[in-house]
Coordinates of C-alpha atoms in Angstrom, one line a residue:
M194 CA -22.2 -143.7 -20.0
K195 CA -24.8 -144.5 -17.4
V196 CA -25.2 -148.1 -16.3
I197 CA -28.8 -149.1 -15.7
V198 CA -29.2 -151.6 -12.8
A199 CA -32.3 -153.6 -12.9
V200 CA -32.4 -154.0 -9.1
F201 CA -35.0 -156.7 -8.6
L202 CA -33.5 -159.0 -11.3
H203 CA -30.0 -158.5 -9.9
V204 CA -31.0 -159.4 -6.4
C205 CA -32.9 -162.4 -7.8
I206 CA -35.8 -162.0 -5.4
V207 CA -39.4 -161.7 -6.6
S208 CA -41.6 -159.6 -4.3
F209 CA -45.3 -160.0 -3.8
C210 CA -47.2 -157.0 -5.0
F211 CA -49.2 -155.7 -2.0
A212 CA -50.7 -152.7 -3.6
V213 CA -54.0 -151.8 -2.1
D214 CA -55.5 -151.2 -5.5
L215 CA -53.7 -153.2 -8.2
R216 CA -55.4 -151.0 -10.9
S217 CA -53.8 -147.9 -9.4
S218 CA -51.6 -145.9 -11.7
H219 CA -50.0 -143.9 -8.9
A220 CA -46.9 -144.3 -6.8
K221 CA -46.8 -143.1 -3.2
L222 CA -44.0 -141.0 -1.9
A223 CA -43.9 -140.4 1.9
F224 CA -41.5 -138.2 3.9
L225 CA -41.8 -140.0 7.2
D226 CA -42.0 -138.2 10.5
V227 CA -39.2 -140.1 12.4
G228 CA -38.1 -137.2 14.5
Q229 CA -34.7 -135.6 14.0
G230 CA -33.6 -137.7 11.0
D231 CA -34.5 -138.7 7.5
A232 CA -36.7 -141.6 6.2
I233 CA -38.4 -141.4 2.8
L234 CA -40.6 -144.2 1.5
L235 CA -41.6 -144.9 -2.1
I236 CA -44.2 -147.4 -3.0
T237 CA -44.6 -148.1 -6.7
K238 CA -47.9 -148.9 -8.3
E239 CA -46.7 -152.5 -8.5
G240 CA -46.2 -152.5 -4.8
R241 CA -42.5 -152.4 -4.7
T242 CA -41.0 -150.6 -1.7
I243 CA -37.9 -148.4 -1.6
L244 CA -36.6 -146.6 1.5
F245 CA -34.2 -143.7 1.5
D246 CA -32.6 -143.7 5.0
A247 CA -34.4 -145.1 8.1
G248 CA -34.2 -142.4 10.7
P249 CA -32.5 -142.3 14.2
D250 CA -34.4 -145.0 16.1
R251 CA -37.4 -147.4 16.3
N252 CA -39.8 -144.6 15.2
I253 CA -39.4 -146.1 11.7
L254 CA -41.3 -149.2 13.0
K255 CA -44.2 -147.0 13.9
E256 CA -44.3 -145.1 10.6
L257 CA -43.9 -147.9 8.1
P258 CA -47.1 -149.8 9.0
Q259 CA -49.1 -146.6 8.5
Q260 CA -48.0 -146.4 4.9
L261 CA -47.6 -150.0 3.9
P262 CA -50.4 -152.4 3.1
V263 CA -51.5 -154.6 5.9
F264 CA -49.1 -157.5 6.7
Q265 CA -46.4 -156.3 4.3
K266 CA -43.1 -156.9 6.1
R267 CA -40.6 -156.3 3.3
I268 CA -38.6 -153.4 1.9
D269 CA -37.2 -154.2 -1.5
L270 CA -34.3 -151.7 -1.6
I271 CA -32.8 -149.3 0.9
F272 CA -30.6 -146.3 0.0
L273 CA -28.4 -145.2 3.0
T274 CA -27.2 -141.7 2.1
H275 CA -24.4 -141.7 4.8
P276 CA -23.7 -143.4 8.1
H277 CA -24.7 -140.8 10.6
A278 CA -27.0 -142.2 13.4
D279 CA -30.0 -140.1 12.4
H280 CA -30.1 -141.8 9.1
L281 CA -28.8 -145.2 9.9
D282 CA -29.9 -146.4 13.4
G283 CA -33.5 -147.0 12.4
L284 CA -32.2 -149.5 9.8
L285 CA -30.9 -151.7 12.6
A286 CA -34.4 -151.8 14.1
L287 CA -36.0 -152.4 10.7
L288 CA -33.8 -155.4 10.0
Q289 CA -35.3 -157.2 13.1
S290 CA -38.8 -156.8 11.8
Y291 CA -38.7 -156.6 8.0
S292 CA -37.0 -158.6 5.2
V293 CA -34.8 -156.4 3.0
G294 CA -33.9 -157.1 -0.7
G295 CA -30.7 -155.0 -0.8
V296 CA -29.0 -151.9 0.5
V297 CA -27.2 -149.2 -1.5
F298 CA -24.6 -147.1 0.3
T299 CA -21.4 -145.2 -0.4
G300 CA -19.1 -147.4 1.7
V301 CA -17.4 -144.4 3.2
L302 CA -15.2 -145.0 6.2
Y303 CA -16.8 -143.8 9.5
D304 CA -16.0 -144.7 13.1
S305 CA -19.3 -145.9 14.4
S306 CA -20.1 -149.1 16.2
N307 CA -23.6 -149.1 14.7
Y308 CA -22.3 -148.6 11.2
Q309 CA -20.0 -151.7 11.7
L310 CA -22.9 -153.6 13.3
L311 CA -25.1 -152.8 10.3
K312 CA -22.6 -154.2 7.8
K313 CA -22.2 -157.3 10.0
E314 CA -26.0 -157.8 10.1
L315 CA -26.4 -157.4 6.4
R316 CA -23.7 -160.0 5.8
A317 CA -25.2 -162.3 8.3
K318 CA -28.6 -162.1 6.7
N319 CA -27.1 -162.4 3.2
I320 CA -28.6 -159.1 2.1
P321 CA -26.9 -157.8 -1.0
M322 CA -24.9 -154.5 -0.6
F323 CA -24.3 -152.2 -3.5
I324 CA -21.7 -149.4 -3.6
A325 CA -23.2 -146.3 -5.2
R326 CA -21.5 -144.2 -7.8
Y327 CA -22.8 -141.7 -10.3
D328 CA -22.5 -143.8 -13.4
E329 CA -25.2 -146.3 -12.2
D330 CA -28.9 -145.8 -12.2
F331 CA -31.4 -148.0 -10.4
E332 CA -34.4 -149.0 -12.4
L333 CA -36.9 -149.8 -9.7
A334 CA -40.2 -150.3 -11.6
E335 CA -42.0 -149.1 -14.7
N336 CA -41.2 -145.4 -15.1
V337 CA -39.4 -145.3 -11.7
L338 CA -35.7 -144.6 -11.7
V339 CA -33.1 -143.5 -9.2
D340 CA -30.3 -141.6 -10.9
V341 CA -27.3 -141.4 -8.6
L342 CA -25.6 -138.0 -8.9
F343 CA -23.0 -138.3 -6.2
P344 CA -20.5 -139.8 -5.3
F345 CA -18.7 -139.2 -8.6
D346 CA -16.3 -142.2 -7.8
S347 CA -16.5 -145.0 -5.4
L348 CA -16.1 -143.8 -1.8
E349 CA -15.5 -147.3 -0.4
D350 CA -13.1 -147.2 2.5
K351 CA -12.3 -143.5 1.9
N352 CA -12.2 -140.9 4.7
F353 CA -14.2 -137.7 4.8
K354 CA -13.5 -134.9 7.3
N355 CA -17.3 -134.1 7.1
V356 CA -19.3 -137.2 6.4
N357 CA -22.3 -135.1 5.5
N358 CA -20.5 -134.2 2.4
S359 CA -20.1 -137.9 1.4
S360 CA -23.9 -138.1 1.2
L361 CA -25.4 -140.2 -1.6
V362 CA -27.3 -137.6 -3.7
A363 CA -29.9 -138.9 -6.2
M364 CA -32.6 -137.7 -8.5
L365 CA -35.8 -139.7 -8.2
H366 CA -37.8 -140.0 -11.4
V367 CA -41.4 -141.2 -11.3
N368 CA -42.7 -140.7 -14.8
D369 CA -42.2 -137.0 -15.5
F370 CA -41.9 -136.1 -11.8
T371 CA -38.5 -135.5 -10.3
C372 CA -37.3 -135.1 -6.7
L373 CA -33.8 -134.3 -5.7
L374 CA -32.8 -136.3 -2.6
S375 CA -29.7 -134.7 -1.1
G376 CA -29.1 -136.5 2.2
D377 CA -27.2 -134.2 4.5
A378 CA -25.3 -132.5 1.7
E379 CA -23.8 -129.2 2.9
K380 CA -22.5 -126.2 0.9
E381 CA -19.3 -127.8 -0.1
L382 CA -21.1 -130.7 -1.8
E383 CA -23.8 -128.5 -3.1
S384 CA -21.1 -126.4 -4.8
L385 CA -19.6 -129.5 -6.5
L386 CA -23.1 -130.5 -7.7
V387 CA -23.7 -127.1 -9.2
K388 CA -20.4 -127.1 -10.9
Y389 CA -20.8 -130.5 -12.4
Y390 CA -24.5 -130.6 -13.2
A391 CA -25.7 -126.9 -13.4
K392 CA -29.3 -126.8 -14.7
D393 CA -29.4 -130.6 -14.8
L394 CA -30.1 -130.4 -11.1
E395 CA -33.5 -128.8 -11.8
A396 CA -36.3 -130.8 -10.0
D397 CA -40.0 -130.5 -9.2
C398 CA -39.2 -131.0 -5.5
L399 CA -36.2 -131.0 -3.2
K400 CA -35.5 -132.9 0.0
A401 CA -33.6 -130.1 1.8
G402 CA -30.1 -131.1 2.8
H403 CA -29.1 -131.5 6.5
H404 CA -32.6 -130.9 7.9
G405 CA -32.8 -127.3 6.7
S406 CA -29.6 -126.2 8.5
K407 CA -27.8 -123.0 7.8
T408 CA -25.0 -125.0 6.2
S409 CA -27.2 -126.3 3.3
S410 CA -29.6 -125.0 0.6
T411 CA -27.3 -122.3 -0.6
W412 CA -28.6 -119.8 -3.0
P413 CA -26.5 -121.0 -6.1
F414 CA -27.7 -124.5 -5.4
L415 CA -31.4 -123.5 -5.2
Q416 CA -31.0 -121.5 -8.4
S417 CA -29.9 -124.7 -10.1
V418 CA -32.6 -126.9 -8.6
Q419 CA -35.5 -124.4 -8.7
P420 CA -37.8 -126.6 -6.6
Q421 CA -41.5 -125.9 -6.7
E422 CA -41.8 -127.7 -3.3
T423 CA -39.3 -128.5 -0.6
F424 CA -39.6 -131.1 2.1
V425 CA -37.6 -130.7 5.4
S426 CA -37.2 -133.8 7.6
V427 CA -36.7 -132.4 11.1
G428 CA -37.6 -133.2 14.7
R429 CA -39.7 -131.0 16.9
D430 CA -37.8 -128.8 19.3
N431 CA -34.5 -130.4 18.3
K432 CA -31.3 -129.4 20.1
Y433 CA -29.7 -128.2 16.9
G434 CA -32.1 -125.5 16.1
H435 CA -33.0 -127.0 12.8
P436 CA -34.3 -125.8 10.5
N437 CA -32.6 -122.4 10.1
H438 CA -34.9 -119.5 9.7
D439 CA -33.0 -117.9 6.9
T440 CA -32.8 -121.2 5.1
I441 CA -36.5 -121.6 5.2
C442 CA -37.0 -118.1 3.9
H443 CA -34.8 -118.9 0.9
L444 CA -36.6 -122.1 0.2
Q445 CA -40.0 -120.3 0.4
I446 CA -38.9 -117.9 -2.4
W447 CA -39.0 -120.9 -4.8
G448 CA -42.1 -122.6 -3.6
A449 CA -44.0 -124.3 -0.8
V450 CA -42.1 -125.7 2.1
K451 CA -43.4 -128.7 4.1
R452 CA -41.8 -129.8 7.4
T453 CA -42.2 -133.0 9.3
D454 CA -42.0 -131.2 12.6
N455 CA -45.0 -129.1 11.7
D456 CA -46.9 -131.3 9.2
G457 CA -46.0 -134.8 10.4
T458 CA -45.6 -137.4 7.7
I459 CA -46.0 -135.8 4.3
V460 CA -47.5 -137.9 1.4
R461 CA -47.6 -137.3 -2.3
F462 CA -49.3 -139.5 -4.9
L463 CA -47.4 -139.5 -8.2
L464 CA -48.7 -140.6 -11.6
Q465 CA -46.5 -143.6 -12.6

């Protein structure tokens, strides 16, 4: 049975609603152009702010002010999919400039000085940390829910040979809209998700795993998700050769593909 976590009551912090238009009935979803990394921002119609990963560096501090209302210096909740630098390091910069209501992560073991520094900073600032698992959902606002699909069990203090496959995978629900956020999930994790969820993975849009690499977005996975639109967070002329040409071709069979290296920050307004 799923456990619904009312995040903002649990954290016991009341945020100001900084929505530009308080009468608005739309949430804003932005795939931020932070270079070779992931950072996805959701602003609910009430003005609550949720961030999925924070990119590789201080670029996050350039992108957030372009999407947030003037003078807003708070992120209510952050989901860290896994502790690789291109998802985590921007969070260290963010903590110096923004207040944060809480951080959700898997707790997986990873030998990284910045990962240890992040946890130290969160403790020092008394920022609540939540360990993600699939039987908990996060109710973020009216008609806004993050449904954790993976990890199946707590990964706290567990080792992974490939940390990409420890990625927190979640289905974002905004009213009737769904977006599958897959972190850096590669084919091994995609296969587990297909086996466990099958057609329950179907979503309106997909955040492509691992920056559109050849190790992700396998055909069986795409058959389950059936995305009408896919977003690829990737840096221009990156040294990894992301995204993979064949992967992009497979994604285009299902629908439109938008890339931050070509399109910059990509914004969608969603009826909430």
